[in-house]
Amino acid sequence: MKTLQEFEAFFQKEMMADLKILDQRRRDQVKRYTWIVLLTLLGLLLCVVLYLNFGRHSHSSAAGYIYLITGLAILITSAIVMSTWARDKTFYQDFKQKVIEPIVGFVSPDLQYEPRNFIGADSFQRSRIFMKTVDRYTGDDMVQGKIDKTQIWFSEVKAEYKSTTTDNKGHTKTTWHTIFKGLFFIADFNKHFQTSTVVLPNRLGKGVLGNFLNKMNWVRREKHVRLEDPEFNKHFVVYGEDQIEARYVLSTALMQRLTEFRKKHPNPIYVSFVNSFLYIAIAYQKDLFEPTWFKKLTRFSLVKEYFEDIQLAVSIVEELNLNNRIWTKQ
Amino acid sequence: MEGGTGLLIALGVFVLFAILGYNRLIRLRNMADKAFASIDAMAKKRYDLIPNLVATVQQYMQHERATLTEITEMRAKAVSGNLSDNEKVDLDNKISRAMGGIMVAVENYPDLKANQNFIQLQGSLNEVEEQLSAARRAYNAAVTDYNNACQMFPSNVFAMVFNFRTKRLFEISEQERQNVDVKSLFRSS
């Protein structure tokens, strides 16, 4: 595992030169956009002033329209200029290549990075973490590779479902709701197992009422599994198809490790064990591994965040001891 | 007349509660028994590995002949059946201890440690141990539910009437709380 100090050294030595160029391009684009916005506002203001002074007193209504049409033309022109000439078309792609890719390589040379690829919707559904049917699914920033003995895959994903409502006038309205947005991680688990076990954040607490409500679940075929670790139960609620296999997968050691992992990260964590694979979904509000327009790219505190988000996913292997292959699965 | 109806309703409600309470106790007891049966199944799986283990290690281990014979005998006794639950548990514990001893002794035989057959066997053994531990934990969870029903009001009334007795929990050893790793025994020795 790389430390933050090591990363800072790498950042200064290997990334700085590229970052400076990228940051210049970012600033140029922000500058261009600022000018365009200013000029557009000026043009619009001019139209309004001219209309108030001359158009209003004119006898024909056509004269009034001239100012309106001119104003619209100004808006359209600036929009076109902003999306063509003024836009740095390769900035996004170069950002991924010059910033995210080197960080992935730094975290582990055995990892491959594909900015446009992502964990497929079928894998997402196979995890049995989220039971809602997915209507729209996207993602990016796929990382995959082998950490010692454990194959891993992770990417940013966003899964949504839609609901349509029809009002009394017959207008239908479609609303999109997020099922999950964040980091989705898959690893080849170190034990064989056949049934599925799902570990969800315990939102209801472990009191009598919370326990009772957690037991009620009509959406999944897995049954509530009450485990013996009170600290673990405070953070998670477990559902499994098989009471024994759920405990085989969630050994007392793994429960402790999951609790520790949960305590370190404030974001909601969903875990499942299906078909000898481990799935972990970590919810994020922010978009992961994306450039920002208004922050300096050469600032360590910004780039550090990309490093930490990648490191978090890769650290799962170590934190959950997945390279411990003392059973029959190699 | 009205008093009679009230009494009838009260009696009906009581009978209903009794039926529900009784069925719940039966269900919980069956679950506990089922969990015990799976411990048995896992233990059998472990017994199946013993002849293999003995066959693999005895060519190497000169000084542990007695222990190996003892394990083989214990295994024969365990699979012969007609043992009470308590005897089974005792025998199981003895076998666990003897096997732990053998795994520690393996340290003295580098050739054996490198033997592919043995390494594979060690993996299977770790797996069975972990499954056994999972089965015991599942049993304990089931028994806790059952015992709670036997001791908590109002189901304890029916438990008393229908003669349901609480069951004993398995003691989970400190070693079992960790991942059962036979190799780690070597490191500590």
Coordinates of C-alpha atoms in Angstrom, one line a residue, chain A:
Chain A
M1 CA 0.0 0.0 0.0
K2 CA 1.3 3.4 -0.9
T3 CA 1.4 6.2 1.6
L4 CA 0.4 9.7 1.1
Q5 CA 4.0 10.9 1.5
E6 CA 5.0 8.6 -1.3
F7 CA 2.2 9.9 -3.4
E8 CA 3.2 13.5 -2.8
A9 CA 6.7 12.8 -3.9
F10 CA 5.3 11.1 -7.1
F11 CA 3.0 14.0 -7.6
Q12 CA 5.9 16.6 -7.4
K13 CA 8.3 14.5 -9.5
E14 CA 6.2 12.7 -12.1
M15 CA 3.0 14.6 -12.5
M16 CA 3.7 18.2 -12.0
A17 CA 5.0 19.0 -15.5
D18 CA 1.9 17.6 -17.1
L19 CA -0.4 19.2 -14.5
K20 CA 1.1 22.6 -15.2
I21 CA 0.3 22.3 -18.9
L22 CA -3.2 21.0 -18.2
D23 CA -3.9 23.7 -15.7
Q24 CA -2.8 26.4 -18.2
R25 CA -5.3 24.9 -20.6
R26 CA -8.0 24.9 -17.9
R27 CA -7.3 28.6 -17.2
D28 CA -7.3 29.5 -20.9
Q29 CA -10.7 27.9 -21.3
V30 CA -12.1 29.6 -18.2
K31 CA -10.7 32.9 -19.5
R32 CA -12.3 32.4 -22.9
Y33 CA -15.6 31.5 -21.4
T34 CA -15.5 34.5 -19.1
W35 CA -15.0 36.8 -22.1
I36 CA -17.8 35.2 -24.1
V37 CA -20.2 35.5 -21.2
L38 CA -19.2 39.2 -20.6
L39 CA -19.6 40.1 -24.3
T40 CA -22.9 38.3 -24.5
L41 CA -24.2 40.1 -21.4
L42 CA -23.0 43.4 -22.9
G43 CA -24.7 42.7 -26.2
L44 CA -28.0 41.8 -24.5
L45 CA -27.8 44.9 -22.4
L46 CA -27.2 47.0 -25.5
C47 CA -30.3 45.5 -27.1
V48 CA -32.5 46.3 -24.0
V49 CA -31.1 49.9 -23.9
L50 CA -31.7 50.5 -27.6
Y51 CA -35.2 49.0 -27.4
L52 CA -36.1 51.2 -24.4
N53 CA -34.8 54.4 -26.2
F54 CA -35.9 53.8 -29.7
G55 CA -38.0 50.7 -30.3
R56 CA -40.7 51.6 -27.8
H57 CA -41.4 54.9 -29.5
S58 CA -41.4 53.5 -33.0
H59 CA -44.8 53.3 -34.7
S60 CA -44.3 49.9 -36.3
S61 CA -44.1 46.8 -34.1
A62 CA -41.5 45.3 -36.5
A63 CA -38.8 47.7 -35.1
G64 CA -39.4 46.2 -31.6
Y65 CA -38.8 42.7 -32.9
I66 CA -35.5 43.6 -34.4
Y67 CA -34.0 44.1 -31.0
L68 CA -35.5 40.8 -29.8
I69 CA -34.2 38.9 -32.8
T70 CA -30.7 40.5 -32.4
G71 CA -30.7 39.5 -28.7
L72 CA -31.6 35.9 -29.6
A73 CA -28.9 35.8 -32.3
I74 CA -26.3 37.0 -29.8
L75 CA -27.3 34.2 -27.4
I76 CA -27.2 31.5 -30.1
T77 CA -23.9 32.7 -31.4
S78 CA -22.3 32.7 -28.0
A79 CA -23.6 29.2 -27.3
I80 CA -22.2 27.9 -30.6
V81 CA -18.8 29.6 -30.0
M82 CA -18.7 28.2 -26.5
S83 CA -19.3 24.7 -27.7
T84 CA -16.9 24.8 -30.7
W85 CA -14.1 27.3 -31.0
A86 CA -13.8 28.2 -27.3
R87 CA -14.0 24.7 -26.0
D88 CA -10.9 22.6 -25.3
K89 CA -12.2 19.4 -26.9
T90 CA -9.4 17.1 -25.7
F91 CA -9.1 18.5 -22.2
Y92 CA -11.4 15.9 -20.6
Q93 CA -9.6 13.0 -22.3
D94 CA -6.2 14.4 -21.6
F95 CA -7.2 14.9 -18.0
K96 CA -8.0 11.3 -17.6
Q97 CA -4.8 10.3 -19.4
K98 CA -2.4 12.6 -17.6
V99 CA -4.0 12.6 -14.2
I100 CA -6.1 9.6 -13.4
E101 CA -4.1 7.0 -15.4
P102 CA -0.7 7.8 -13.7
I103 CA -2.3 7.7 -10.3
V104 CA -3.8 4.2 -11.0
G105 CA -0.4 3.1 -12.2
F106 CA 1.2 4.5 -9.1
V107 CA -1.2 2.7 -6.8
S108 CA -0.4 -0.6 -8.4
P109 CA 1.4 -1.3 -11.7
D110 CA -0.8 -4.4 -12.1
L111 CA -3.9 -2.3 -12.7
Q112 CA -5.3 -1.2 -16.0
Y113 CA -7.4 1.9 -16.5
E114 CA -10.1 2.5 -19.1
P115 CA -11.7 5.9 -18.7
R116 CA -14.8 5.1 -20.8
N117 CA -15.5 1.6 -19.6
F118 CA -17.5 0.7 -16.5
I119 CA -18.8 -2.3 -14.6
G120 CA -21.7 -3.7 -16.6
A121 CA -25.4 -3.5 -15.6
D122 CA -25.6 -7.3 -15.4
S123 CA -22.9 -7.5 -12.8
F124 CA -24.6 -4.7 -10.9
Q125 CA -27.8 -6.7 -10.8
R126 CA -26.1 -10.0 -10.2
S127 CA -24.7 -8.5 -6.9
R128 CA -28.3 -8.6 -5.5
I129 CA -27.5 -5.5 -3.4
F130 CA -30.2 -3.3 -5.0
M131 CA -33.4 -5.1 -5.8
K132 CA -35.0 -2.3 -7.8
T133 CA -35.2 -2.8 -11.6
V134 CA -32.7 -0.6 -13.3
D135 CA -34.1 1.6 -16.1
R136 CA -31.0 3.7 -16.8
Y137 CA -27.4 2.8 -16.2
T138 CA -24.1 4.6 -16.9
G139 CA -20.6 4.8 -15.6
D140 CA -17.0 5.4 -16.3
D141 CA -13.5 5.1 -15.0
M142 CA -13.0 1.4 -15.0
V143 CA -10.0 -0.1 -13.2
Q144 CA -9.1 -3.7 -13.2
G145 CA -6.2 -6.0 -12.4
K146 CA -4.8 -8.4 -9.9
I147 CA -3.7 -7.4 -6.5
D148 CA -1.4 -10.3 -5.5
K149 CA -3.8 -13.3 -5.7
T150 CA -7.0 -11.4 -6.0
Q151 CA -8.6 -10.2 -9.2
I152 CA -10.5 -6.9 -8.8
W153 CA -12.7 -4.6 -10.9
F154 CA -14.1 -1.2 -10.0
S155 CA -15.6 1.8 -11.6
E156 CA -18.0 4.6 -11.0
V157 CA -21.6 3.7 -11.8
K158 CA -25.0 5.3 -11.6
A159 CA -28.2 3.3 -11.7
E160 CA -31.6 4.9 -11.9
Y161 CA -35.2 3.9 -12.1
K162 CA -38.0 5.9 -13.6
S163 CA -41.5 6.6 -12.4
T164 CA -44.3 8.0 -14.6
T165 CA -47.2 9.9 -13.3
T166 CA -50.2 11.1 -15.3
D167 CA -52.1 14.2 -14.1
N168 CA -55.8 14.8 -14.7
K169 CA -55.2 16.5 -18.0
G170 CA -53.6 13.4 -19.4
H171 CA -50.0 14.7 -19.3
T172 CA -47.5 12.0 -18.3
K173 CA -44.4 13.0 -16.4
T174 CA -41.3 10.9 -16.1
T175 CA -39.1 11.3 -13.0
W176 CA -35.8 9.6 -12.6
H177 CA -34.7 8.4 -9.2
T178 CA -31.2 7.3 -8.2
I179 CA -30.9 3.7 -7.0
F180 CA -27.1 4.0 -6.5
K181 CA -24.4 6.4 -7.4
G182 CA -20.8 5.9 -6.5
L183 CA -18.0 3.4 -6.6
F184 CA -18.8 -0.2 -7.5
F185 CA -16.2 -2.8 -6.6
I186 CA -16.0 -6.5 -7.5
A187 CA -13.4 -9.0 -6.2
D188 CA -12.8 -12.7 -6.6
F189 CA -13.5 -13.9 -3.1
N190 CA -11.1 -16.2 -1.3
K191 CA -13.7 -18.9 -0.4
H192 CA -16.0 -21.0 -2.5
F193 CA -19.7 -20.6 -1.9
Q194 CA -23.0 -21.2 -3.7
T195 CA -25.7 -19.1 -2.0
S196 CA -26.0 -15.3 -1.8
T197 CA -25.4 -13.2 1.3
V198 CA -26.1 -9.5 1.4
V199 CA -24.8 -7.0 3.9
L200 CA -26.6 -3.7 4.0
P201 CA -26.2 -0.6 6.1
N202 CA -28.3 -0.9 9.3
R203 CA -30.5 2.2 9.2
L204 CA -32.9 1.0 11.8
G205 CA -30.6 0.3 14.7
K206 CA -30.2 -2.9 16.7
G207 CA -32.9 -2.3 19.3
V208 CA -36.0 -4.5 19.6
L209 CA -37.9 -2.4 17.0
G210 CA -35.0 -2.1 14.6
N211 CA -34.4 -5.8 14.8
F212 CA -38.0 -6.6 14.2
L213 CA -38.3 -4.2 11.2
N214 CA -35.0 -5.6 9.7
K215 CA -36.5 -9.1 9.9
M216 CA -39.4 -8.0 7.7
N217 CA -38.3 -8.0 4.1
W218 CA -40.5 -8.9 1.2
V219 CA -38.3 -7.8 -1.6
R220 CA -35.6 -10.4 -1.5
R221 CA -35.4 -14.2 -1.2
E222 CA -32.6 -14.0 1.3
K223 CA -33.7 -14.3 5.0
H224 CA -32.5 -12.2 7.9
V225 CA -29.3 -13.5 9.5
R226 CA -28.6 -12.4 13.0
L227 CA -24.9 -12.5 13.7
E228 CA -23.3 -12.5 17.1
D229 CA -21.0 -9.5 16.8
P230 CA -22.9 -6.5 18.4
E231 CA -20.5 -3.9 17.0
F232 CA -21.1 -5.4 13.5
N233 CA -24.8 -5.4 14.0
K234 CA -24.8 -1.8 14.9
H235 CA -23.5 -0.9 11.4
F236 CA -24.9 -3.7 9.2
V237 CA -27.9 -5.9 8.7
V238 CA -27.4 -9.3 6.9
Y239 CA -29.7 -11.3 4.7
G240 CA -28.7 -14.7 3.4
E241 CA -30.1 -17.7 1.5
D242 CA -28.3 -20.1 3.8
Q243 CA -27.8 -19.5 7.5
I244 CA -24.6 -21.5 7.6
E245 CA -23.0 -20.3 4.4
A246 CA -23.7 -16.7 5.4
R247 CA -21.6 -17.4 8.5
Y248 CA -19.0 -19.3 6.6
V249 CA -18.5 -16.3 4.4
L250 CA -18.8 -13.8 7.2
S251 CA -16.3 -15.3 9.6
T252 CA -15.9 -13.5 12.9
A253 CA -12.6 -12.1 11.5
L254 CA -14.3 -10.7 8.4
M255 CA -17.0 -9.1 10.5
Q256 CA -14.4 -7.2 12.5
R257 CA -12.7 -6.1 9.3
L258 CA -15.9 -4.9 7.8
T259 CA -16.7 -3.0 10.9
E260 CA -13.3 -1.3 10.9
F261 CA -13.6 -0.5 7.2
R262 CA -17.1 1.0 7.8
K263 CA -15.8 3.1 10.7
K264 CA -13.0 4.6 8.6
H265 CA -15.4 5.7 5.8
P266 CA -18.4 7.8 6.4
N267 CA -20.2 6.8 3.2
P268 CA -22.8 4.1 3.2
I269 CA -21.3 0.7 2.3
Y270 CA -23.2 -2.2 0.7
V271 CA -21.6 -5.6 0.5
S272 CA -22.7 -8.9 -1.1
F273 CA -21.3 -12.3 -1.6
V274 CA -22.7 -14.1 -4.7
N275 CA -21.2 -17.0 -6.6
S276 CA -17.8 -16.8 -5.0
F277 CA -17.5 -13.1 -5.8
L278 CA -17.5 -10.2 -3.4
Y279 CA -19.4 -7.0 -4.4
I280 CA -19.0 -3.7 -2.6
A281 CA -20.9 -0.5 -3.4
I282 CA -19.8 2.7 -1.8
A283 CA -22.2 5.6 -2.3
Y284 CA -20.9 9.0 -3.2
Q285 CA -22.6 12.3 -3.6
K286 CA -19.7 13.8 -5.7
D287 CA -18.7 12.6 -9.2
L288 CA -15.6 10.6 -8.9
F289 CA -12.4 11.2 -10.9
E290 CA -13.7 14.2 -12.7
P291 CA -11.8 17.5 -13.4
T292 CA -13.0 20.8 -11.8
W293 CA -13.0 24.1 -13.7
F294 CA -12.5 26.4 -10.8
K295 CA -9.8 24.7 -8.8
K296 CA -6.1 24.7 -9.6
L297 CA -5.0 21.3 -10.9
T298 CA -1.5 21.7 -9.6
R299 CA -2.8 21.9 -6.0
F300 CA -1.9 18.7 -4.1
S301 CA -5.1 18.8 -2.0
L302 CA -7.2 18.3 -5.2
V303 CA -5.1 15.6 -6.8
K304 CA -4.8 13.9 -3.4
E305 CA -8.6 13.2 -3.5
Y306 CA -8.3 11.2 -6.8
F307 CA -5.5 9.2 -5.2
E308 CA -7.5 8.5 -2.0
D309 CA -10.6 7.4 -3.9
I310 CA -8.6 4.9 -6.0
Q311 CA -6.6 3.8 -3.0
L312 CA -9.8 3.2 -1.0
A313 CA -11.0 0.7 -3.6
V314 CA -7.7 -1.1 -3.9
S315 CA -7.2 -1.2 -0.1
I316 CA -10.3 -3.4 0.2
V317 CA -8.2 -6.4 -0.8
E318 CA -5.9 -5.8 2.1
E319 CA -8.4 -4.6 4.6
L320 CA -10.6 -7.6 4.1
N321 CA -7.6 -9.9 3.8
L322 CA -8.7 -11.3 0.5
N323 CA -5.2 -12.5 -0.4
N324 CA -5.4 -14.9 2.5
R325 CA -5.9 -18.0 0.5
I326 CA -5.7 -20.8 3.1
W327 CA -8.8 -22.6 1.8
T328 CA -9.1 -24.6 -1.3
K329 CA -9.8 -21.6 -3.6
Q330 CA -6.5 -20.3 -5.0

